[in-house]
mmCIF file of C-alpha atoms and ligand atoms in Angstrom:
data_model
loop_
_atom_site.group_PDB
_atom_site.id
_atom_site.type_symbol
_atom_site.label_atom_id
_atom_site.label_comp_id
_atom_site.label_asym_id
_atom_site.label_seq_id
_atom_site.Cartn_x
_atom_site.Cartn_y
_atom_site.Cartn_z
ATOM 1 C CA UNK W 1 -112.478 -68.293 86.742
ATOM 2 C CA UNK W 2 -112.228 -65.600 84.138
ATOM 3 C CA UNK W 3 -109.624 -63.193 82.840
ATOM 4 C CA UNK W 4 -110.923 -59.644 82.654
ATOM 5 C CA UNK W 5 -109.993 -56.887 80.220
ATOM 6 C CA UNK W 6 -107.891 -54.091 81.795
ATOM 7 C CA UNK W 7 -108.894 -50.573 80.698
ATOM 8 C CA UNK W 8 -106.042 -48.602 79.149
ATOM 9 C CA UNK W 9 -105.340 -44.929 79.877
ATOM 10 C CA UNK W 10 -106.690 -42.483 78.684
ATOM 11 C CA UNK W 11 -109.985 -44.436 78.736
ATOM 12 C CA UNK W 12 -112.661 -42.158 80.258
ATOM 13 C CA UNK W 13 -114.049 -45.014 82.344
ATOM 14 C CA UNK W 14 -110.868 -44.943 84.475
ATOM 15 C CA UNK W 15 -112.223 -41.647 85.870
ATOM 16 C CA UNK W 16 -115.380 -43.228 87.304
ATOM 17 C CA UNK W 17 -115.722 -42.969 91.093
ATOM 18 C CA UNK W 18 -116.397 -46.419 92.611
ATOM 19 C CA UNK W 19 -119.358 -47.042 94.924
ATOM 20 C CA UNK W 20 -119.067 -48.909 98.251
ATOM 21 C CA UNK W 21 -119.873 -52.629 98.176
ATOM 22 C CA UNK W 22 -123.290 -53.034 99.828
ATOM 23 C CA UNK W 23 -123.032 -56.756 100.610
ATOM 24 C CA UNK W 24 -119.979 -59.025 100.593
ATOM 25 C CA UNK W 25 -121.475 -62.127 98.987
ATOM 26 C CA UNK W 26 -120.698 -64.787 96.344
ATOM 27 C CA UNK W 27 -120.854 -62.192 93.567
ATOM 28 C CA UNK W 28 -118.077 -60.192 95.277
ATOM 29 C CA UNK W 29 -116.046 -63.348 96.002
ATOM 30 C CA UNK W 30 -116.229 -64.297 92.307
ATOM 31 C CA UNK W 31 -115.184 -60.750 91.361
ATOM 32 C CA UNK W 32 -112.202 -60.991 93.756
ATOM 33 C CA UNK W 33 -111.137 -64.344 92.244
ATOM 34 C CA UNK W 34 -111.377 -63.019 88.690
ATOM 35 C CA UNK W 35 -109.492 -59.859 89.634
ATOM 36 C CA UNK W 36 -106.717 -61.890 91.290
ATOM 37 C CA UNK W 37 -106.408 -64.129 88.227
ATOM 38 C CA UNK W 38 -106.280 -61.060 85.970
ATOM 39 C CA UNK W 39 -103.656 -59.362 88.166
ATOM 40 C CA UNK W 40 -101.427 -62.467 88.290
ATOM 41 C CA UNK W 41 -101.701 -63.025 84.547
ATOM 42 C CA UNK W 42 -100.732 -59.385 83.895
ATOM 43 C CA UNK W 43 -97.826 -59.640 86.390
ATOM 44 C CA UNK W 44 -99.079 -56.710 88.451
ATOM 45 C CA UNK W 45 -98.777 -56.273 92.220
ATOM 46 C CA UNK W 46 -102.240 -54.745 92.555
ATOM 47 C CA UNK W 47 -105.506 -54.244 90.716
ATOM 48 C CA UNK W 48 -108.498 -52.003 91.464
ATOM 49 C CA UNK W 49 -111.990 -52.947 90.228
ATOM 50 C CA UNK W 50 -112.112 -49.620 88.339
ATOM 51 C CA UNK W 51 -109.415 -50.985 86.009
ATOM 52 C CA UNK W 52 -111.680 -53.805 84.878
ATOM 53 C CA UNK W 53 -114.659 -51.458 84.489
ATOM 54 C CA UNK W 54 -116.411 -52.531 87.713
ATOM 55 C CA UNK W 55 -117.104 -49.420 89.754
ATOM 56 C CA UNK W 56 -117.238 -50.833 93.282
ATOM 57 C CA UNK W 57 -114.671 -50.403 96.058
ATOM 58 C CA UNK W 58 -112.700 -53.653 95.626
ATOM 59 C CA UNK W 59 -108.895 -54.002 95.419
ATOM 60 C CA UNK W 60 -106.615 -57.053 95.202
ATOM 61 C CA UNK W 61 -102.881 -56.963 95.836
ATOM 62 C CA UNK W 62 -99.976 -59.375 96.120
ATOM 63 C CA UNK W 63 -96.445 -58.151 96.756
ATOM 64 C CA UNK W 64 -94.964 -61.583 97.461
ATOM 65 C CA UNK W 65 -92.305 -63.144 95.271
ATOM 66 C CA UNK W 66 -94.242 -66.370 94.760
ATOM 67 C CA UNK W 67 -97.626 -64.728 94.158
ATOM 68 C CA UNK W 68 -99.068 -66.666 97.077
ATOM 69 C CA UNK W 69 -99.999 -63.846 99.476
ATOM 70 C CA UNK W 70 -103.167 -62.346 98.070
ATOM 71 C CA UNK W 71 -104.535 -59.338 99.958
ATOM 72 C CA UNK W 72 -108.135 -58.262 99.446
ATOM 73 C CA UNK W 73 -109.480 -54.830 100.391
ATOM 74 C CA UNK W 74 -113.230 -54.249 100.217
ATOM 75 C CA UNK W 75 -114.524 -50.740 101.015
ATOM 76 C CA UNK W 76 -111.020 -49.601 102.028
ATOM 77 C CA UNK W 77 -110.413 -46.219 103.633
ATOM 78 C CA UNK W 78 -107.113 -44.672 104.622
ATOM 79 C CA UNK W 79 -107.544 -43.415 108.183
ATOM 80 C CA UNK W 80 -104.025 -42.105 108.779
ATOM 81 C CA UNK W 81 -101.120 -40.863 106.667
ATOM 82 C CA UNK W 82 -97.684 -39.698 107.721
ATOM 83 C CA UNK W 83 -94.376 -38.734 106.145
ATOM 84 C CA UNK W 84 -93.459 -38.334 102.506
ATOM 85 C CA UNK W 85 -91.807 -40.660 100.044
ATOM 86 C CA UNK W 86 -91.332 -41.008 96.306
ATOM 87 C CA UNK W 87 -91.381 -44.076 94.106
ATOM 88 C CA UNK W 88 -91.124 -44.779 90.420
ATOM 89 C CA UNK W 89 -94.637 -46.075 89.800
ATOM 90 C CA UNK W 90 -96.100 -48.089 86.989
ATOM 91 C CA UNK W 91 -99.688 -49.123 86.239
ATOM 92 C CA UNK W 92 -101.335 -51.958 84.335
ATOM 93 C CA UNK W 93 -103.614 -49.318 82.770
ATOM 94 C CA UNK W 94 -100.589 -47.288 81.562
ATOM 95 C CA UNK W 95 -98.272 -50.061 80.307
ATOM 96 C CA UNK W 96 -94.572 -49.358 79.877
ATOM 97 C CA UNK W 97 -94.679 -45.927 81.567
ATOM 98 C CA UNK W 98 -92.770 -45.439 84.834
ATOM 99 C CA UNK W 99 -92.702 -42.058 86.584
ATOM 100 C CA UNK W 100 -91.847 -40.759 90.048
ATOM 101 C CA UNK W 101 -94.834 -40.001 92.273
ATOM 102 C CA UNK W 102 -94.937 -38.464 95.791
ATOM 103 C CA UNK W 103 -96.978 -40.323 98.399
ATOM 104 C CA UNK W 104 -97.383 -40.586 102.164
ATOM 105 C CA UNK W 105 -94.671 -42.839 103.593
ATOM 106 C CA UNK W 106 -96.821 -44.643 106.182
ATOM 107 C CA UNK W 107 -100.547 -45.203 106.201
ATOM 108 C CA UNK W 108 -103.257 -46.980 108.144
ATOM 109 C CA UNK W 109 -106.017 -48.572 106.084
ATOM 110 C CA UNK W 110 -109.316 -50.033 107.284
ATOM 111 C CA UNK W 111 -111.162 -52.467 105.052
ATOM 112 C CA UNK W 112 -113.121 -55.735 104.906
ATOM 113 C CA UNK W 113 -111.819 -59.027 103.560
ATOM 114 C CA UNK W 114 -113.801 -61.259 101.157
ATOM 115 C CA UNK W 115 -115.472 -62.986 104.105
ATOM 116 C CA UNK W 116 -116.807 -59.649 105.324
ATOM 117 C CA UNK W 117 -114.393 -59.468 108.252
ATOM 118 C CA UNK W 118 -113.097 -55.970 109.068
ATOM 119 C CA UNK W 119 -109.370 -55.391 109.524
ATOM 120 C CA UNK W 120 -106.925 -52.560 110.103
ATOM 121 C CA UNK W 121 -103.483 -52.573 108.515
ATOM 122 C CA UNK W 122 -100.478 -50.311 109.149
ATOM 123 C CA UNK W 123 -98.368 -50.180 106.009
ATOM 124 C CA UNK W 124 -95.136 -48.616 104.840
ATOM 125 C CA UNK W 125 -92.742 -49.176 101.938
ATOM 126 C CA UNK W 126 -94.099 -50.499 98.652
ATOM 127 C CA UNK W 127 -97.249 -51.813 100.350
ATOM 128 C CA UNK W 128 -98.208 -48.279 101.468
ATOM 129 C CA UNK W 129 -97.483 -46.910 97.987
ATOM 130 C CA UNK W 130 -99.497 -49.618 96.284
ATOM 131 C CA UNK W 131 -102.501 -49.138 98.601
ATOM 132 C CA UNK W 132 -102.512 -45.391 97.851
ATOM 133 C CA UNK W 133 -102.179 -46.098 94.093
ATOM 134 C CA UNK W 134 -105.149 -48.535 94.194
ATOM 135 C CA UNK W 135 -107.360 -46.262 96.311
ATOM 136 C CA UNK W 136 -106.690 -43.489 93.801
ATOM 137 C CA UNK W 137 -108.066 -45.784 91.051
ATOM 138 C CA UNK W 138 -111.259 -46.211 93.096
ATOM 139 C CA UNK W 139 -111.553 -42.403 93.174
ATOM 140 C CA UNK W 140 -111.105 -42.275 89.395
ATOM 141 C CA UNK W 141 -107.506 -41.107 89.529
ATOM 142 C CA UNK W 142 -104.585 -42.564 87.537
ATOM 143 C CA UNK W 143 -100.988 -41.923 88.738
ATOM 144 C CA UNK W 144 -100.028 -39.988 85.595
ATOM 145 C CA UNK W 145 -102.470 -37.267 86.720
ATOM 146 C CA UNK W 146 -99.900 -36.269 89.360
ATOM 147 C CA UNK W 147 -97.454 -35.395 86.567
ATOM 148 C CA UNK W 148 -97.166 -32.091 84.686
ATOM 149 C CA UNK W 149 -99.627 -31.574 81.823
ATOM 150 C CA UNK W 150 -96.660 -31.639 79.430
ATOM 151 C CA UNK W 151 -95.720 -35.132 80.641
ATOM 152 C CA UNK W 152 -99.350 -36.270 80.469
ATOM 153 C CA UNK W 153 -99.599 -35.082 76.881
ATOM 154 C CA UNK W 154 -96.381 -36.910 75.982
ATOM 155 C CA UNK W 155 -97.575 -40.112 77.657
ATOM 156 C CA UNK W 156 -100.896 -39.973 75.761
ATOM 157 C CA UNK W 157 -99.043 -39.444 72.470
ATOM 158 C CA UNK W 158 -96.719 -42.360 73.217
ATOM 159 C CA UNK W 159 -99.605 -44.706 74.076
ATOM 160 C CA UNK W 160 -101.516 -43.644 70.935
ATOM 161 C CA UNK W 161 -98.463 -44.255 68.752
ATOM 162 C CA UNK W 162 -97.988 -47.657 70.335
ATOM 163 C CA UNK W 163 -101.667 -48.576 69.853
ATOM 164 C CA UNK W 164 -101.362 -47.616 66.171
ATOM 165 C CA UNK W 165 -98.250 -49.720 65.719
ATOM 166 C CA UNK W 166 -99.896 -52.697 67.402
ATOM 167 C CA UNK W 167 -102.578 -52.933 64.698
HETATM 168 O O1 GNR K 201 -98.090 -53.648 89.097
HETATM 169 C C1 GNR K 201 -98.044 -52.509 89.581
HETATM 170 N N1 GNR K 201 -96.864 -52.042 90.025
HETATM 171 C C2 GNR K 201 -96.726 -50.841 90.734
HETATM 172 C C3 GNR K 201 -95.460 -50.319 90.890
HETATM 173 C C4 GNR K 201 -95.275 -49.153 91.596
HETATM 174 C C5 GNR K 201 -96.344 -48.505 92.154
HETATM 175 C C6 GNR K 201 -97.613 -48.997 91.984
HETATM 176 C C7 GNR K 201 -97.809 -50.164 91.283
HETATM 177 S S1 GNR K 201 -99.406 -50.801 91.118
HETATM 178 C C8 GNR K 201 -99.257 -51.660 89.601
HETATM 179 C C9 GNR K 201 -100.517 -52.435 89.268
HETATM 180 C C10 GNR K 201 -101.627 -51.448 89.033
HETATM 181 O O2 GNR K 201 -101.741 -50.778 88.041
HETATM 182 N N2 GNR K 201 -102.484 -51.287 89.986
HETATM 183 O O3 GNR K 201 -103.465 -50.385 89.871
HETATM 184 NI NI1 NI K 202 -102.689 -48.876 88.537
#
């Protein structure tokens, strides 16, 4: 098992578009394990491979209280969206920043698990929000890009200041 480094906004590599996984094999299962370990250690509820600088369509998620309900999405696609909702989102790649984002309220997602088995999931609530947030990462999009350019500039300045002070 290995802990992976999480890219921090505004790292350019967060804008890379992920490629589909060609074969769900041991390499992908090891990636999933390392991503899950990294997500749990960082106390996140989801992690997209993009965030650890692997540009393949792999997402892990766990919304359970006891961190014992890992969900794996390989080559996920959202096939249906309905309704509108807002949520104050955060991101492991934009630490300490929480902003309201508009999303579809209910979605249907199709994906493969780490054994290569296809599944379809209807989601609402935080699960639907998190799936949309993670699929955005795979498309190279970070949630702050939904905000005004003024807010994005302020967030970048804040993160820069914090990085300076951390030295
Ligand atoms: O840990 C996370 N919490 C969260 C809260 C609201 C909306 C989305 C998220 S996902 C985030 C982990 C992360 O950055 N995934 O990409
Ligand atoms: Ni994120």
